[in-house]
Amino acid sequence: MTMHNPPHPGEFIRVVYLEPFNISARVVAKNLDVSASTFNRVISGKSGISPEMALRLSKALGRSPESWLTMQDHYNLWQAKQNTNLDNVHHMEFVST
């Protein structure tokens, strides 16, 4: 199922975890055992969720590591669909003989 303009995982973290519970990014970064600047890049959408970060988020916030990576993949694919010109890409037929 394709989402329409899925949020960046950092936006999801901000909206679901930080804002409702009034938790600072610095506190979450400490619990993730990453620098505040690293976590701020994620929640600002400047960095994506790596497999390592997915493991950290899973342990600290919940959800499976796979769900964090899937959220990042959906965001990345949607962005690519908006910005990639495929006009000069052609379908190839593979016929076995």
Short mmCIF file of N, CA and C in Angstrom, two decimals:
data_model
loop_
_atom_site.label_atom_id
_atom_site.label_comp_id
_atom_site.label_asym_id
_atom_site.label_seq_id
_atom_site.Cartn_x
_atom_site.Cartn_y
_atom_site.Cartn_z
N MET A 1 0.84 -1.17 0.00
CA MET A 1 0.00 0.00 0.00
C MET A 1 0.89 1.24 0.00
N THR A 2 0.69 2.12 -0.95
CA THR A 2 1.48 3.33 -1.06
C THR A 2 0.83 4.46 -0.29
N MET A 3 1.64 5.16 0.46
CA MET A 3 1.13 6.30 1.21
C MET A 3 1.26 7.56 0.37
N HIS A 4 0.40 8.51 0.63
CA HIS A 4 0.50 9.81 -0.01
C HIS A 4 1.29 10.72 0.91
N ASN A 5 2.45 11.14 0.47
CA ASN A 5 3.33 12.05 1.20
C ASN A 5 3.54 11.60 2.65
N PRO A 6 4.16 10.44 2.83
CA PRO A 6 4.38 9.95 4.19
C PRO A 6 5.32 10.88 4.95
N PRO A 7 5.15 10.97 6.26
CA PRO A 7 6.02 11.85 7.03
C PRO A 7 7.42 11.26 7.16
N HIS A 8 8.38 12.13 7.32
CA HIS A 8 9.73 11.68 7.66
C HIS A 8 9.65 11.07 9.06
N PRO A 9 10.39 10.00 9.32
CA PRO A 9 10.33 9.39 10.65
C PRO A 9 10.63 10.37 11.78
N GLY A 10 11.47 11.34 11.52
CA GLY A 10 11.76 12.36 12.53
C GLY A 10 10.54 13.17 12.90
N GLU A 11 9.72 13.50 11.90
CA GLU A 11 8.47 14.22 12.16
C GLU A 11 7.54 13.35 12.99
N PHE A 12 7.48 12.06 12.65
CA PHE A 12 6.66 11.11 13.40
C PHE A 12 7.10 11.08 14.87
N ILE A 13 8.40 11.00 15.10
CA ILE A 13 8.93 10.98 16.47
C ILE A 13 8.53 12.26 17.21
N ARG A 14 8.67 13.37 16.55
CA ARG A 14 8.33 14.66 17.17
C ARG A 14 6.86 14.71 17.57
N VAL A 15 5.99 14.32 16.62
CA VAL A 15 4.54 14.43 16.83
C VAL A 15 3.99 13.39 17.80
N VAL A 16 4.53 12.17 17.75
CA VAL A 16 3.99 11.08 18.56
C VAL A 16 4.64 10.97 19.94
N TYR A 17 5.91 11.30 20.03
CA TYR A 17 6.63 11.09 21.29
C TYR A 17 7.03 12.38 21.99
N LEU A 18 7.66 13.30 21.27
CA LEU A 18 8.21 14.49 21.94
C LEU A 18 7.13 15.47 22.38
N GLU A 19 6.32 15.92 21.43
CA GLU A 19 5.34 16.97 21.73
C GLU A 19 4.26 16.54 22.73
N PRO A 20 3.61 15.39 22.55
CA PRO A 20 2.54 15.04 23.48
C PRO A 20 3.03 14.82 24.92
N PHE A 21 4.26 14.36 25.06
CA PHE A 21 4.79 14.06 26.39
C PHE A 21 5.73 15.14 26.90
N ASN A 22 5.87 16.20 26.10
CA ASN A 22 6.72 17.33 26.48
C ASN A 22 8.13 16.86 26.87
N ILE A 23 8.70 16.01 26.04
CA ILE A 23 10.04 15.48 26.26
C ILE A 23 11.00 16.18 25.30
N SER A 24 12.13 16.60 25.80
CA SER A 24 13.10 17.30 24.96
C SER A 24 13.88 16.30 24.10
N ALA A 25 14.34 16.79 22.98
CA ALA A 25 15.17 15.97 22.08
C ALA A 25 16.45 15.56 22.79
N ARG A 26 16.96 16.41 23.63
CA ARG A 26 18.19 16.10 24.37
C ARG A 26 18.00 14.88 25.28
N VAL A 27 16.85 14.81 25.94
CA VAL A 27 16.56 13.66 26.82
C VAL A 27 16.47 12.38 26.00
N VAL A 28 15.79 12.44 24.88
CA VAL A 28 15.67 11.25 24.03
C VAL A 28 17.04 10.85 23.50
N ALA A 29 17.83 11.83 23.05
CA ALA A 29 19.18 11.53 22.54
C ALA A 29 20.00 10.82 23.60
N LYS A 30 19.92 11.27 24.84
CA LYS A 30 20.67 10.64 25.92
C LYS A 30 20.22 9.18 26.10
N ASN A 31 18.92 8.94 26.04
CA ASN A 31 18.40 7.58 26.17
C ASN A 31 18.76 6.70 24.98
N LEU A 32 18.96 7.31 23.83
CA LEU A 32 19.37 6.57 22.63
C LEU A 32 20.89 6.34 22.62
N ASP A 33 21.60 7.04 23.50
CA ASP A 33 23.06 7.01 23.54
C ASP A 33 23.67 7.53 22.25
N VAL A 34 23.09 8.66 21.77
CA VAL A 34 23.63 9.38 20.62
C VAL A 34 23.75 10.85 21.01
N SER A 35 24.51 11.59 20.26
CA SER A 35 24.64 13.01 20.55
C SER A 35 23.33 13.73 20.25
N ALA A 36 23.14 14.84 20.94
CA ALA A 36 21.93 15.64 20.71
C ALA A 36 21.89 16.12 19.26
N SER A 37 23.04 16.45 18.69
CA SER A 37 23.06 16.94 17.30
C SER A 37 22.66 15.83 16.33
N THR A 38 23.07 14.61 16.60
CA THR A 38 22.67 13.48 15.75
C THR A 38 21.17 13.30 15.77
N PHE A 39 20.59 13.31 16.96
CA PHE A 39 19.14 13.13 17.07
C PHE A 39 18.38 14.32 16.49
N ASN A 40 18.91 15.52 16.68
CA ASN A 40 18.25 16.70 16.10
C ASN A 40 18.23 16.64 14.58
N ARG A 41 19.27 16.09 13.97
CA ARG A 41 19.26 15.93 12.50
C ARG A 41 18.17 14.98 12.07
N VAL A 42 17.91 13.94 12.88
CA VAL A 42 16.83 13.00 12.55
C VAL A 42 15.48 13.67 12.69
N ILE A 43 15.22 14.32 13.81
CA ILE A 43 13.88 14.88 14.01
C ILE A 43 13.61 16.11 13.15
N SER A 44 14.67 16.71 12.61
CA SER A 44 14.47 17.83 11.69
C SER A 44 14.37 17.36 10.24
N GLY A 45 14.53 16.05 10.02
CA GLY A 45 14.42 15.51 8.66
C GLY A 45 15.68 15.66 7.84
N LYS A 46 16.79 16.07 8.45
CA LYS A 46 18.05 16.24 7.72
C LYS A 46 18.83 14.95 7.61
N SER A 47 18.52 13.98 8.48
CA SER A 47 19.15 12.65 8.43
C SER A 47 18.05 11.61 8.47
N GLY A 48 18.32 10.50 7.82
CA GLY A 48 17.37 9.40 7.82
C GLY A 48 17.65 8.43 8.96
N ILE A 49 16.81 7.44 9.04
CA ILE A 49 16.94 6.39 10.04
C ILE A 49 17.83 5.29 9.47
N SER A 50 18.98 5.09 10.07
CA SER A 50 19.89 4.02 9.67
C SER A 50 19.48 2.75 10.41
N PRO A 51 19.99 1.59 9.98
CA PRO A 51 19.69 0.37 10.73
C PRO A 51 20.11 0.48 12.20
N GLU A 52 21.25 1.08 12.46
CA GLU A 52 21.70 1.26 13.85
C GLU A 52 20.72 2.12 14.63
N MET A 53 20.29 3.23 14.04
CA MET A 53 19.34 4.11 14.71
C MET A 53 18.01 3.40 14.90
N ALA A 54 17.61 2.59 13.93
CA ALA A 54 16.36 1.83 14.06
C ALA A 54 16.41 0.91 15.28
N LEU A 55 17.55 0.28 15.50
CA LEU A 55 17.70 -0.57 16.68
C LEU A 55 17.60 0.24 17.97
N ARG A 56 18.23 1.40 17.98
CA ARG A 56 18.20 2.27 19.16
C ARG A 56 16.78 2.77 19.42
N LEU A 57 16.11 3.22 18.36
CA LEU A 57 14.74 3.72 18.51
C LEU A 57 13.80 2.62 18.99
N SER A 58 14.00 1.43 18.46
CA SER A 58 13.16 0.31 18.85
C SER A 58 13.27 0.03 20.34
N LYS A 59 14.49 0.02 20.84
CA LYS A 59 14.69 -0.26 22.26
C LYS A 59 14.17 0.88 23.13
N ALA A 60 14.43 2.12 22.74
CA ALA A 60 14.06 3.28 23.56
C ALA A 60 12.59 3.66 23.46
N LEU A 61 12.04 3.65 22.24
CA LEU A 61 10.68 4.17 22.02
C LEU A 61 9.65 3.08 21.75
N GLY A 62 10.12 1.92 21.34
CA GLY A 62 9.19 0.86 20.97
C GLY A 62 9.11 0.72 19.46
N ARG A 63 8.18 -0.09 18.99
CA ARG A 63 8.05 -0.45 17.58
C ARG A 63 9.25 -1.31 17.19
N SER A 64 9.10 -2.07 16.15
CA SER A 64 10.21 -2.92 15.72
C SER A 64 11.23 -2.11 14.92
N PRO A 65 12.47 -2.56 14.88
CA PRO A 65 13.46 -1.88 14.03
C PRO A 65 13.00 -1.86 12.58
N GLU A 66 12.36 -2.96 12.16
CA GLU A 66 11.87 -3.03 10.78
C GLU A 66 10.84 -1.96 10.48
N SER A 67 10.00 -1.64 11.47
CA SER A 67 8.97 -0.61 11.22
C SER A 67 9.61 0.76 11.06
N TRP A 68 10.68 1.02 11.82
CA TRP A 68 11.38 2.32 11.65
C TRP A 68 12.02 2.40 10.27
N LEU A 69 12.63 1.31 9.83
CA LEU A 69 13.26 1.31 8.51
C LEU A 69 12.22 1.37 7.40
N THR A 70 11.08 0.72 7.57
CA THR A 70 10.01 0.77 6.58
C THR A 70 9.47 2.19 6.46
N MET A 71 9.32 2.86 7.59
CA MET A 71 8.85 4.25 7.56
C MET A 71 9.84 5.12 6.77
N GLN A 72 11.14 4.90 6.98
CA GLN A 72 12.15 5.66 6.24
C GLN A 72 12.10 5.32 4.76
N ASP A 73 11.95 4.03 4.43
CA ASP A 73 11.87 3.62 3.02
C ASP A 73 10.66 4.24 2.32
N HIS A 74 9.52 4.25 2.99
CA HIS A 74 8.32 4.85 2.39
C HIS A 74 8.55 6.33 2.11
N TYR A 75 9.14 7.02 3.07
CA TYR A 75 9.44 8.44 2.89
C TYR A 75 10.40 8.64 1.72
N ASN A 76 11.49 7.87 1.70
CA ASN A 76 12.50 8.01 0.63
C ASN A 76 11.92 7.73 -0.74
N LEU A 77 11.11 6.67 -0.85
CA LEU A 77 10.53 6.31 -2.15
C LEU A 77 9.56 7.39 -2.62
N TRP A 78 8.74 7.90 -1.72
CA TRP A 78 7.80 8.94 -2.12
C TRP A 78 8.55 10.18 -2.61
N GLN A 79 9.62 10.55 -1.90
CA GLN A 79 10.43 11.70 -2.32
C GLN A 79 11.05 11.46 -3.69
N ALA A 80 11.56 10.24 -3.91
CA ALA A 80 12.17 9.91 -5.20
C ALA A 80 11.14 9.98 -6.33
N LYS A 81 9.92 9.50 -6.06
CA LYS A 81 8.87 9.55 -7.09
C LYS A 81 8.53 10.98 -7.47
N GLN A 82 8.65 11.91 -6.53
CA GLN A 82 8.35 13.30 -6.81
C GLN A 82 9.46 13.98 -7.61
N ASN A 83 10.69 13.47 -7.49
CA ASN A 83 11.85 14.21 -8.00
C ASN A 83 12.65 13.49 -9.08
N THR A 84 12.24 12.29 -9.47
CA THR A 84 13.02 11.53 -10.45
C THR A 84 12.32 11.51 -11.79
N ASN A 85 13.03 11.95 -12.81
CA ASN A 85 12.50 11.96 -14.17
C ASN A 85 12.83 10.61 -14.82
N LEU A 86 11.80 9.87 -15.17
CA LEU A 86 11.98 8.55 -15.79
C LEU A 86 11.67 8.55 -17.28
N ASP A 87 11.57 9.73 -17.87
CA ASP A 87 11.20 9.83 -19.29
C ASP A 87 12.16 9.06 -20.20
N ASN A 88 13.42 9.00 -19.87
CA ASN A 88 14.40 8.34 -20.73
C ASN A 88 14.74 6.93 -20.28
N VAL A 89 13.95 6.39 -19.37
CA VAL A 89 14.13 5.01 -18.92
C VAL A 89 13.12 4.16 -19.66
N HIS A 90 13.58 3.06 -20.22
CA HIS A 90 12.72 2.23 -21.05
C HIS A 90 12.65 0.81 -20.50
N HIS A 91 11.48 0.23 -20.60
CA HIS A 91 11.25 -1.15 -20.15
C HIS A 91 12.02 -2.11 -21.06
N MET A 92 12.63 -3.11 -20.47
CA MET A 92 13.35 -4.12 -21.23
C MET A 92 12.58 -5.42 -21.18
N GLU A 93 12.52 -6.09 -22.31
CA GLU A 93 11.88 -7.39 -22.41
C GLU A 93 12.96 -8.46 -22.34
N PHE A 94 12.75 -9.46 -21.52
CA PHE A 94 13.67 -10.59 -21.42
C PHE A 94 12.94 -11.84 -21.88
N VAL A 95 13.40 -12.39 -22.99
CA VAL A 95 12.76 -13.55 -23.56
C VAL A 95 13.79 -14.69 -23.59
N SER A 96 13.43 -15.79 -22.96
CA SER A 96 14.37 -16.92 -22.99
C SER A 96 14.13 -17.74 -24.25
N THR A 97 15.17 -18.31 -24.76
CA THR A 97 15.04 -19.10 -26.00
C THR A 97 15.29 -20.55 -25.74
#
